[in-house]
Amino acid sequence: MSAVLERPGAVAGPGRPAGARGPLGWRLGVLALAFALLLGAAVFLYAARRTGFYFDEWDFIQDRRGWTLDALLKPHNEHLSLLPVLVYKLLFATAGLESHVPYRLAGIALHLGIVVLVLAYARRRVGELLALGAAGAVLFVGPGSLDVLWSFQIGFLGSLAAGLGALLCLDREDRRGNVAAAVLLTAALASSSLGIPLLVAAAVELLGRPDRRRRWPVLVAPVVLYAVWYAAYGVPSGATADNLFAGPRYVAEAAAGAAGALFGLDVAWGRPLLLGLLAALVLSVRRVPAVPWRLAALVTAPLAFWALTALARADNGEPDAARYLYPGVLFLVLIAVEAARGVRARPQALVALAALLAFATLSNLNALRDQAGFLRDQTTIVDGAIAATEIAGPRVGPEFQPSPVTAPQIRSGRYLAAARGLGSPAPTPRELAHTFQAGRAAADAALVRGYNLALAPAGGARAGAGCRRANNLELVVPRGGLLIDGAAKVSVRRWSDLYSEPLAGAPAGAAVLRIPADRGGAPWRAKIAGGAPVRVCPLP
């Protein structure tokens, strides 16, 4: 037996905290948790400043506004997303699209709820102090913080919160607990496909226990309801033989990524950390006469999650993608808590664990800053692109993609319809002029593509007054456009500090550049570079 960790002869039951320190200690622990939650909320809100709707959120905005069965039950990337869709529809009706803060708060609130559930789960097993440490390990999950900062990930968070709540309900071992667990497992499945490994884990425990005949009905409602949905709306997962054979390596790398993320580190650090965690798990299991079914279930959950993800996405090569790290970290913490069930920590161990938690917190905060910075950069680009879309209006086609790389889901027609119905999330032309360079450049690029700006043959175009002749010119494009007589490369800009790539379509003779009028306000500027002097005239 370790000199700093002791396991009492009798393991505490689900209803009795192991190593409890009395009402006073618990009240102090609650106060500490309340302070940590407030601090966490403030940190996440500050980190998420100037972030907006990102990637998959645009699918909800453009395609889920109606109240048809398809809008509610149609899978998103193979996921049943009923509950996240309902949350977004509620926010559409109450907050609109003008501010992203309410959507941000939904994700942060779910995350903080998971932290509280971790505390409640751990306190029953390892006592208040270690339970606070377990909750603290989840609070600032830096490399996995994208799931908190990106509001769309309320699907993952909802599944995890419901699954963890189901475990607590199963601890009751009574009828009410069973009914509540069935409801929560159904909610986990209705939030995202992450509910499937949680259901598998629950099945491992319920069907493995001696009282399985009394407990198995918990699984009926979630399985039947999900099967009905899948029969009507389910789509193939994309599993391939290549993904199957790549699965073991994918699972190992995903586990290493989660082990590293637990301490705010990357997958390179995670590999040795994972080996250490596995060794600790083996040593813990050797101390008990039989592996508890709950521990077996908790080990099953991440393995099922990573294996199912590998079958569907191993060909994408992203086992340690940020959005997959949060669930992995939570599963590892729960496994550690269950493996340490009944352990009491000596003061020396508590000091060492506190130091380790402090290190992990600092490292996680640094990773959180990186994740938030990534989202802000993406938001800046998308804001410029959608601002350009509103400026162009119907001058671009309804299927035009203003930001095909950063937000390929956005189509001009559906976006403008959503903005008319729910309010615009885009900066105004005046605001656009003062945003970051990346946003201004994205707006220019969207308009260049949307207007299909190019040089056209001059034909019978007549020059207006005020012609100039030079090798290189930079000038404001007049309302009527420009007549360019001579071989030259022409680039344009509007809000950006940098000119575009040379426009296509330069003819051998004289050419014209015409730009549609819009409500953008800011003038276009052209840069004309010729090998020989070029005559440039305004068009009347």
Coordinates of C-alpha atoms in Angstrom, one line a residue:
M1 CA 0.0 0.0 0.0
S2 CA 1.2 3.4 -0.9
A3 CA 2.4 5.7 1.9
V4 CA 0.3 8.5 0.7
L5 CA -2.8 6.8 -0.6
E6 CA -5.0 4.4 1.4
R7 CA -7.9 2.3 0.4
P8 CA -10.2 1.4 3.3
G9 CA -11.3 -2.1 3.6
A10 CA -14.9 -1.4 2.7
V11 CA -15.5 0.6 -0.4
A12 CA -18.0 3.4 0.1
G13 CA -21.4 2.8 -1.5
P14 CA -22.9 5.2 -4.1
G15 CA -24.9 7.1 -1.5
R16 CA -22.1 7.6 1.0
P17 CA -19.1 9.9 0.1
A18 CA -15.8 8.1 0.5
G19 CA -13.5 9.9 2.9
A20 CA -16.1 12.6 3.6
R21 CA -14.8 15.4 5.9
G22 CA -18.0 16.6 7.4
P23 CA -20.5 19.4 6.8
L24 CA -18.0 22.2 7.3
G25 CA -15.5 20.8 4.9
W26 CA -18.2 20.2 2.4
R27 CA -19.6 23.8 2.7
L28 CA -16.1 25.2 2.1
G29 CA -15.8 22.9 -0.9
V30 CA -19.1 24.2 -2.3
L31 CA -17.9 27.7 -1.9
A32 CA -14.6 26.9 -3.6
L33 CA -16.5 25.3 -6.5
A34 CA -18.9 28.3 -6.8
F35 CA -15.9 30.6 -7.0
A36 CA -14.2 28.3 -9.6
L37 CA -17.4 28.2 -11.7
L38 CA -17.7 32.0 -11.7
L39 CA -14.1 32.3 -12.6
G40 CA -14.5 29.7 -15.3
A41 CA -17.5 31.5 -16.8
A42 CA -15.6 34.8 -16.8
V43 CA -12.6 33.2 -18.4
F44 CA -14.6 31.5 -21.2
L45 CA -16.6 34.6 -21.9
Y46 CA -13.5 36.7 -22.1
A47 CA -11.7 34.2 -24.2
A48 CA -14.7 34.0 -26.6
R49 CA -15.0 37.7 -27.2
R50 CA -15.4 38.7 -30.8
T51 CA -16.2 35.2 -31.9
G52 CA -19.3 34.5 -33.9
F53 CA -21.1 31.8 -35.8
Y54 CA -18.7 29.2 -37.2
F55 CA -18.9 26.4 -39.7
D56 CA -21.7 23.9 -38.9
E57 CA -23.7 26.6 -37.1
W58 CA -24.5 28.0 -40.6
D59 CA -26.3 24.8 -41.5
F60 CA -28.6 25.3 -38.5
I61 CA -29.1 29.0 -39.4
Q62 CA -29.9 28.4 -43.0
D63 CA -31.7 25.0 -43.0
R64 CA -33.3 24.5 -39.6
R65 CA -35.5 27.5 -39.3
G66 CA -38.8 25.7 -40.1
W67 CA -40.9 23.4 -38.0
T68 CA -41.0 20.4 -40.3
L69 CA -40.0 16.9 -39.3
D70 CA -37.0 17.2 -41.6
A71 CA -35.8 20.4 -39.9
L72 CA -36.0 18.7 -36.5
L73 CA -34.9 15.1 -37.3
K74 CA -32.7 15.3 -40.4
P75 CA -29.2 14.1 -39.4
H76 CA -26.4 16.5 -39.4
N77 CA -23.1 14.7 -40.3
E78 CA -24.8 11.4 -39.4
H79 CA -25.8 12.8 -36.0
L80 CA -29.3 13.0 -34.6
S81 CA -29.3 16.6 -33.4
L82 CA -32.8 17.1 -32.2
L83 CA -32.0 18.8 -28.9
P84 CA -29.3 21.2 -30.2
V85 CA -31.6 22.2 -33.1
L86 CA -34.4 23.0 -30.5
V87 CA -31.9 25.1 -28.5
Y88 CA -30.9 27.0 -31.6
K89 CA -34.5 27.5 -32.7
L90 CA -35.3 28.9 -29.2
L91 CA -32.4 31.3 -29.5
F92 CA -33.5 32.2 -33.1
A93 CA -36.9 33.2 -31.7
T94 CA -35.6 35.1 -28.6
A95 CA -32.2 36.5 -29.5
G96 CA -32.0 36.4 -33.3
L97 CA -28.6 36.5 -35.0
E98 CA -27.4 40.0 -34.2
S99 CA -25.4 38.8 -31.2
H100 CA -23.6 35.5 -30.7
V101 CA -23.4 35.9 -26.9
P102 CA -26.6 34.0 -26.1
Y103 CA -25.4 31.0 -28.1
R104 CA -22.0 31.3 -26.4
L105 CA -23.7 31.2 -23.0
A106 CA -25.5 28.0 -23.9
G107 CA -22.2 26.2 -24.4
I108 CA -20.6 27.6 -21.3
A109 CA -23.6 26.8 -19.2
L110 CA -23.6 23.1 -20.3
H111 CA -19.8 22.9 -19.7
L112 CA -20.2 24.3 -16.1
G113 CA -23.1 21.8 -15.6
I114 CA -20.8 19.0 -16.5
V115 CA -18.2 20.2 -14.0
V116 CA -20.8 20.2 -11.3
L117 CA -21.9 16.7 -12.3
V118 CA -18.3 15.5 -12.1
L119 CA -18.0 16.8 -8.6
A120 CA -21.2 15.1 -7.6
Y121 CA -20.1 11.8 -9.2
A122 CA -16.6 12.0 -7.7
R123 CA -17.6 13.0 -4.2
R124 CA -19.6 9.8 -3.8
R125 CA -16.4 7.8 -4.5
V126 CA -13.3 9.7 -3.4
G127 CA -14.5 12.4 -1.0
E128 CA -14.7 16.2 -1.3
L129 CA -11.1 17.2 -1.7
L130 CA -10.3 14.7 -4.5
A131 CA -13.7 15.4 -6.1
L132 CA -12.9 19.1 -6.2
G133 CA -9.6 18.1 -8.0
A134 CA -11.5 16.0 -10.5
A135 CA -13.9 18.9 -11.2
G136 CA -11.0 21.3 -11.5
A137 CA -9.3 19.0 -14.1
V138 CA -12.3 19.3 -16.3
L139 CA -13.0 23.0 -15.8
F140 CA -10.2 24.4 -18.0
V141 CA -9.8 21.7 -20.6
G142 CA -7.6 23.8 -22.8
P143 CA -6.9 21.7 -26.0
G144 CA -10.5 20.5 -25.9
S145 CA -12.0 23.9 -25.1
L146 CA -13.2 24.3 -28.7
D147 CA -16.2 22.3 -27.6
V148 CA -17.0 25.1 -25.1
L149 CA -16.1 28.1 -27.2
W150 CA -17.8 26.8 -30.4
S151 CA -21.5 26.9 -29.6
F152 CA -22.4 24.2 -32.1
Q153 CA -20.7 21.7 -29.9
I154 CA -23.6 21.8 -27.4
G155 CA -24.5 18.5 -29.1
F156 CA -21.4 16.8 -27.7
L157 CA -21.8 18.6 -24.4
G158 CA -25.4 17.7 -24.1
S159 CA -24.7 14.1 -24.7
L160 CA -22.0 14.1 -22.1
A161 CA -24.1 15.9 -19.5
A162 CA -27.0 13.6 -20.1
G163 CA -24.8 10.5 -20.0
L164 CA -23.1 11.6 -16.7
G165 CA -26.5 12.3 -15.2
A166 CA -27.7 8.9 -16.2
L167 CA -24.7 7.3 -14.3
L168 CA -25.7 9.3 -11.2
C169 CA -29.3 8.1 -11.6
L170 CA -28.2 4.5 -11.9
D171 CA -26.4 4.9 -8.6
R172 CA -29.8 5.3 -6.9
E173 CA -30.6 1.6 -7.8
D174 CA -34.4 2.3 -7.5
R175 CA -37.3 2.7 -10.0
R176 CA -37.1 6.5 -10.2
G177 CA -33.4 6.3 -10.9
N178 CA -34.0 3.8 -13.6
V179 CA -36.7 5.9 -15.3
A180 CA -34.5 9.0 -15.1
A181 CA -31.5 7.2 -16.5
A182 CA -33.6 6.0 -19.5
V183 CA -34.8 9.5 -20.2
L184 CA -31.3 10.9 -19.9
L185 CA -29.8 8.2 -22.2
T186 CA -32.5 9.1 -24.7
A187 CA -31.5 12.8 -24.4
A188 CA -27.8 11.8 -24.9
L189 CA -28.8 10.1 -28.2
A190 CA -30.9 13.0 -29.3
S191 CA -28.0 15.4 -28.8
S192 CA -25.3 13.8 -30.9
S193 CA -23.9 10.4 -31.9
L194 CA -21.7 10.6 -28.8
G195 CA -24.8 9.2 -27.1
I196 CA -24.1 5.8 -28.8
P197 CA -20.9 5.0 -26.9
L198 CA -22.6 6.2 -23.7
L199 CA -25.5 3.9 -24.3
V200 CA -23.0 1.0 -25.0
A201 CA -21.3 1.8 -21.7
A202 CA -24.6 1.7 -19.9
A203 CA -25.4 -1.6 -21.5
V204 CA -22.1 -3.1 -20.4
E205 CA -22.9 -2.2 -16.8
L206 CA -26.6 -3.0 -16.7
L207 CA -26.3 -6.3 -18.6
G208 CA -23.2 -7.4 -16.7
R209 CA -24.5 -6.9 -13.2
P210 CA -26.2 -9.8 -11.3
D211 CA -29.4 -7.8 -11.1
R212 CA -29.6 -7.5 -14.9
R213 CA -33.1 -8.8 -15.1
R214 CA -34.4 -5.9 -13.0
R215 CA -32.2 -3.2 -14.7
W216 CA -32.2 -4.0 -18.4
P217 CA -35.5 -2.2 -19.1
V218 CA -33.5 1.1 -18.7
L219 CA -32.1 0.4 -22.2
V220 CA -35.4 -0.2 -24.0
A221 CA -36.7 3.3 -24.6
P222 CA -33.4 4.8 -25.8
V223 CA -32.7 1.8 -28.1
V224 CA -36.2 1.7 -29.6
L225 CA -36.6 5.5 -30.1
Y226 CA -33.1 5.7 -31.7
A227 CA -33.9 2.7 -33.9
V228 CA -37.1 4.3 -35.1
W229 CA -35.3 7.5 -35.9
Y230 CA -32.5 5.6 -37.7
A231 CA -35.0 3.7 -39.8
A232 CA -36.6 6.9 -41.0
Y233 CA -33.6 9.2 -41.2
G234 CA -30.3 7.4 -40.6
V235 CA -27.6 7.5 -43.2
P236 CA -24.6 5.1 -43.7
S237 CA -21.7 6.1 -41.4
G238 CA -19.1 6.1 -44.1
A239 CA -17.2 3.1 -42.6
T240 CA -14.7 1.5 -44.9
A241 CA -12.3 -1.4 -44.8
D242 CA -9.4 1.1 -44.8
N243 CA -10.9 2.9 -41.8
L244 CA -11.4 -0.5 -40.1
F245 CA -7.7 -1.4 -40.5
A246 CA -6.6 2.1 -39.5
G247 CA -8.8 1.9 -36.4
P248 CA -6.3 0.5 -33.8
R249 CA -3.8 3.2 -34.5
Y250 CA -6.5 5.9 -34.6
V251 CA -7.8 4.7 -31.2
A252 CA -4.3 4.7 -29.7
E253 CA -3.6 8.2 -31.0
A254 CA -7.0 9.5 -29.8
A255 CA -6.3 8.1 -26.4
A256 CA -2.9 9.7 -26.3
G257 CA -4.4 13.0 -27.4
A258 CA -6.9 12.9 -24.6
A259 CA -4.1 12.0 -22.1
G260 CA -2.1 15.0 -23.2
A261 CA -5.1 17.3 -23.2
L262 CA -5.8 16.4 -19.6
F263 CA -2.6 18.3 -18.7
G264 CA -2.9 20.9 -21.4
L265 CA -0.3 19.2 -23.6
D266 CA -0.2 17.8 -27.1
V267 CA -0.3 14.2 -28.4
A268 CA 3.5 13.9 -28.2
W269 CA 3.4 14.4 -24.5
G270 CA 0.2 12.4 -24.3
R271 CA 1.8 9.1 -25.4
P272 CA 4.0 8.6 -22.3
L273 CA 1.3 10.1 -20.1
L274 CA -1.2 7.5 -21.5
L275 CA 1.2 4.7 -20.6
G276 CA 1.5 6.1 -17.1
L277 CA -2.3 6.3 -16.7
L278 CA -2.7 2.8 -18.0
A279 CA -0.1 1.5 -15.5
A280 CA -1.9 3.3 -12.6
L281 CA -5.2 1.8 -13.8
V282 CA -3.7 -1.7 -13.8
L283 CA -2.3 -1.3 -10.3
S284 CA -5.6 0.0 -9.0
V285 CA -7.5 -2.9 -10.5
R286 CA -5.1 -5.4 -8.9
R287 CA -6.1 -4.1 -5.5
V288 CA -9.7 -5.3 -5.8
P289 CA -11.0 -8.8 -6.1
A290 CA -13.1 -8.2 -9.2
V291 CA -13.3 -5.3 -11.7
P292 CA -16.5 -3.3 -10.9
W293 CA -19.0 -3.2 -13.7
R294 CA -19.1 0.6 -13.5
L295 CA -15.3 0.8 -14.1
A296 CA -15.7 -1.6 -17.1
A297 CA -18.5 0.6 -18.4
L298 CA -16.4 3.7 -18.1
V299 CA -13.5 2.1 -19.9
T300 CA -15.8 1.0 -22.6
A301 CA -17.2 4.5 -23.3
P302 CA -14.0 6.1 -24.7
L303 CA -13.0 3.0 -26.5
A304 CA -16.4 2.8 -28.2
F305 CA -16.3 6.6 -29.0
W306 CA -12.8 6.4 -30.5
A307 CA -13.5 3.2 -32.4
L308 CA -16.8 4.4 -33.9
T309 CA -15.1 7.7 -34.8
A310 CA -12.3 5.8 -36.5
L311 CA -14.7 3.7 -38.6
A312 CA -16.3 6.9 -39.9
R313 CA -13.4 9.3 -40.0
A314 CA -10.0 7.6 -39.8
D315 CA -9.4 8.5 -43.5
N316 CA -9.4 12.2 -42.4
G317 CA -6.4 11.6 -40.1
E318 CA -7.5 13.7 -37.1
P319 CA -7.6 11.4 -34.0
D320 CA -6.5 14.3 -31.8
A321 CA -8.8 17.0 -33.3
A322 CA -9.8 19.6 -30.8
R323 CA -13.5 18.7 -30.8
Y324 CA -12.7 15.1 -29.8
L325 CA -10.5 15.9 -26.9
Y326 CA -13.1 17.2 -24.4
P327 CA -15.0 13.8 -24.3
G328 CA -11.7 12.0 -24.0
V329 CA -10.6 14.1 -21.1
L330 CA -13.9 13.7 -19.3
F331 CA -13.8 9.9 -19.8
L332 CA -10.3 9.7 -18.4
V333 CA -11.2 11.7 -15.3
L334 CA -14.2 9.5 -14.7
I335 CA -12.1 6.3 -15.1
A336 CA -9.6 7.7 -12.6
V337 CA -12.3 8.5 -10.1
E338 CA -13.8 5.1 -10.4
A339 CA -10.5 3.3 -10.2
A340 CA -9.7 5.3 -7.0
R341 CA -13.0 4.6 -5.4
G342 CA -12.7 4.4 -1.7
V343 CA -9.2 5.9 -1.7
R344 CA -8.3 8.5 0.9
A345 CA -5.4 10.8 0.1
R346 CA -2.8 11.7 2.8
P347 CA -1.7 15.3 3.0
Q348 CA 1.5 14.7 1.0
A349 CA -0.5 13.3 -1.9
L350 CA -3.0 16.2 -1.7
V351 CA -0.1 18.7 -2.0
A352 CA 1.3 16.8 -5.0
L353 CA -2.1 16.6 -6.7
A354 CA -2.7 20.3 -6.1
A355 CA 0.7 21.2 -7.7
L356 CA -0.1 18.9 -10.6
L357 CA -3.6 20.5 -11.0
A358 CA -2.0 24.0 -10.9
F359 CA 0.4 23.1 -13.7
A360 CA -2.4 21.6 -15.8
T361 CA -4.5 24.6 -15.3
L362 CA -1.9 27.0 -16.5
S363 CA -1.1 24.8 -19.4
N364 CA -4.8 24.5 -20.2
L365 CA -5.4 28.2 -20.1
N366 CA -2.6 28.7 -22.6
A367 CA -4.2 26.2 -24.9
L368 CA -7.6 27.8 -24.4
R369 CA -6.2 31.1 -25.6
D370 CA -5.0 29.4 -28.7
Q371 CA -8.4 27.8 -29.4
A372 CA -10.2 31.2 -28.8
G373 CA -7.7 33.0 -31.1
F374 CA -8.4 30.5 -33.8
L375 CA -12.2 31.1 -33.6
R376 CA -11.7 34.9 -33.6
D377 CA -9.6 34.6 -36.7
Q378 CA -12.2 32.5 -38.4
T379 CA -15.0 34.9 -37.3
T380 CA -13.1 37.9 -38.7
I381 CA -12.9 36.3 -42.1
V382 CA -16.5 35.2 -42.1
D383 CA -17.8 38.6 -40.9
G384 CA -16.1 40.3 -43.9
A385 CA -17.5 37.7 -46.3
I386 CA -21.1 38.0 -45.1
A387 CA -20.9 41.8 -44.9
A388 CA -19.9 41.7 -48.6
T389 CA -22.9 39.4 -49.3
E390 CA -25.3 41.9 -47.8
I391 CA -23.7 44.7 -49.7
A392 CA -24.0 42.8 -53.0
G393 CA -27.5 41.6 -52.3
P394 CA -29.2 40.1 -55.3
R395 CA -26.3 41.1 -57.6
V396 CA -24.7 37.7 -56.8
G397 CA -26.5 34.4 -57.4
P398 CA -28.4 32.6 -54.6
E399 CA -25.8 29.8 -54.6
F400 CA -22.8 32.1 -54.4
Q401 CA -20.4 31.1 -51.6
P402 CA -18.9 34.3 -50.0
S403 CA -16.3 32.3 -48.0
P404 CA -15.9 28.9 -49.6
V405 CA -12.9 27.8 -47.4
T406 CA -13.8 29.2 -44.0
A407 CA -17.6 28.8 -44.2
P408 CA -18.5 26.6 -47.2
Q409 CA -22.0 26.1 -45.9
I410 CA -23.0 29.7 -46.5
R411 CA -25.0 30.3 -49.7
S412 CA -26.0 33.9 -50.5
G413 CA -29.7 33.3 -51.1
R414 CA -30.3 31.3 -47.9
Y415 CA -28.1 33.5 -45.8
L416 CA -29.9 36.7 -46.9
A417 CA -33.2 35.1 -46.1
A418 CA -32.0 34.2 -42.6
A419 CA -30.6 37.7 -42.1
R420 CA -34.0 39.2 -43.1
G421 CA -35.9 36.9 -40.8
L422 CA -33.6 36.8 -37.7
G423 CA -31.4 39.9 -38.0
S424 CA -28.0 40.4 -39.5
P425 CA -24.8 39.1 -37.7
A426 CA -22.7 41.0 -40.3
P427 CA -20.8 44.2 -39.6
T428 CA -22.2 47.3 -41.4
P429 CA -20.2 48.9 -44.2
R430 CA -19.1 51.5 -41.7
E431 CA -18.0 48.9 -39.2
L432 CA -16.3 46.9 -41.9
A433 CA -14.0 49.8 -42.7
H434 CA -12.6 49.6 -39.1
T435 CA -12.3 45.8 -38.7
F436 CA -9.2 43.7 -39.0
Q437 CA -7.3 43.4 -42.2
A438 CA -8.3 39.8 -42.7
G439 CA -12.0 40.7 -42.6
R440 CA -11.6 43.6 -45.0
A441 CA -9.6 41.4 -47.4
A442 CA -12.3 38.7 -47.2
A443 CA -15.0 41.3 -48.1
D444 CA -12.9 42.5 -51.1
A445 CA -12.3 38.9 -52.2
A446 CA -16.0 38.0 -51.9
L447 CA -17.0 41.0 -54.0
V448 CA -14.4 40.4 -56.7
R449 CA -15.7 36.8 -57.1
G450 CA -19.3 37.7 -56.6
Y451 CA -19.2 40.5 -59.2
N452 CA -17.0 38.4 -61.4
L453 CA -14.7 41.4 -61.9
A454 CA -12.6 41.0 -65.0
L455 CA -11.3 43.1 -67.9
A456 CA -13.6 43.1 -70.9
P457 CA -12.9 44.2 -74.5
A458 CA -13.5 47.9 -75.0
G459 CA -15.7 47.5 -78.0
G460 CA -17.1 50.9 -78.8
A461 CA -16.5 52.3 -75.3
R462 CA -15.6 56.0 -75.4
A463 CA -13.1 57.7 -73.1
G464 CA -14.2 60.5 -70.8
A465 CA -12.3 63.5 -69.8
G466 CA -9.2 63.3 -67.6
C467 CA -7.1 60.6 -69.3
R468 CA -3.7 59.7 -67.8
R469 CA -0.7 57.9 -69.3
A470 CA 1.9 56.1 -67.2
N471 CA 3.6 52.8 -66.7
N472 CA 2.1 52.4 -63.2
L473 CA -1.0 54.0 -61.7
E474 CA -3.0 53.8 -58.6
L475 CA -6.4 55.6 -58.7
V476 CA -10.0 55.6 -57.5
V477 CA -12.3 53.7 -60.0
P478 CA -14.9 56.2 -61.2
R479 CA -18.6 55.3 -61.1
G480 CA -18.7 54.5 -64.8
G481 CA -15.5 52.4 -64.8
L482 CA -12.1 52.6 -66.6
L483 CA -10.9 52.4 -70.1
I484 CA -7.4 50.9 -70.3
D485 CA -5.6 51.3 -73.6
G486 CA -2.5 49.1 -73.6
A487 CA -1.2 45.8 -72.2
A488 CA -1.4 46.0 -68.3
K489 CA -2.1 44.0 -65.2
V490 CA -5.0 45.5 -63.2
S491 CA -5.6 44.7 -59.5
V492 CA -8.3 46.2 -57.3
R493 CA -9.1 46.8 -53.6
R494 CA -11.9 48.4 -51.6
W495 CA -11.5 48.0 -47.9
S496 CA -8.4 45.9 -47.8
D497 CA -4.9 47.4 -47.5
L498 CA -3.7 45.0 -50.2
Y499 CA -4.6 44.7 -53.9
S500 CA -6.2 41.6 -55.3
E501 CA -4.5 39.3 -57.7
P502 CA -4.5 40.7 -61.3
L503 CA -7.9 40.5 -62.8
A504 CA -8.5 38.0 -65.6
G505 CA -9.6 38.6 -69.1
A506 CA -7.0 41.2 -70.2
P507 CA -7.5 41.5 -74.0
A508 CA -4.7 42.4 -76.5
G509 CA -6.1 45.8 -77.2
A510 CA -8.1 48.3 -75.2
A511 CA -10.1 47.0 -72.2
V512 CA -12.7 48.2 -69.8
L513 CA -13.2 47.6 -66.1
R514 CA -16.8 48.1 -64.8
I515 CA -17.8 47.5 -61.2
P516 CA -21.5 47.3 -60.2
A517 CA -22.8 50.0 -57.9
D518 CA -23.9 48.9 -54.5
R519 CA -24.6 50.3 -51.0
G520 CA -21.1 49.7 -49.7
G521 CA -20.1 53.3 -49.8
A522 CA -16.4 52.9 -49.9
P523 CA -14.8 53.5 -53.3
W524 CA -12.8 50.9 -55.3
R525 CA -9.2 51.6 -56.1
A526 CA -7.3 50.1 -59.0
K527 CA -3.6 49.5 -59.5
I528 CA -2.5 49.4 -63.2
A529 CA 0.9 48.1 -64.1
G530 CA 2.1 48.0 -67.7
G531 CA 5.5 47.2 -69.3
A532 CA 5.1 50.3 -71.4
P533 CA 3.1 53.5 -70.8
V534 CA -0.7 52.8 -70.6
R535 CA -3.5 55.2 -71.3
V536 CA -6.1 55.1 -68.6
C537 CA -9.4 57.1 -69.0
P538 CA -12.6 57.3 -66.9
L539 CA -15.7 56.0 -68.6
P540 CA -18.6 58.4 -68.8

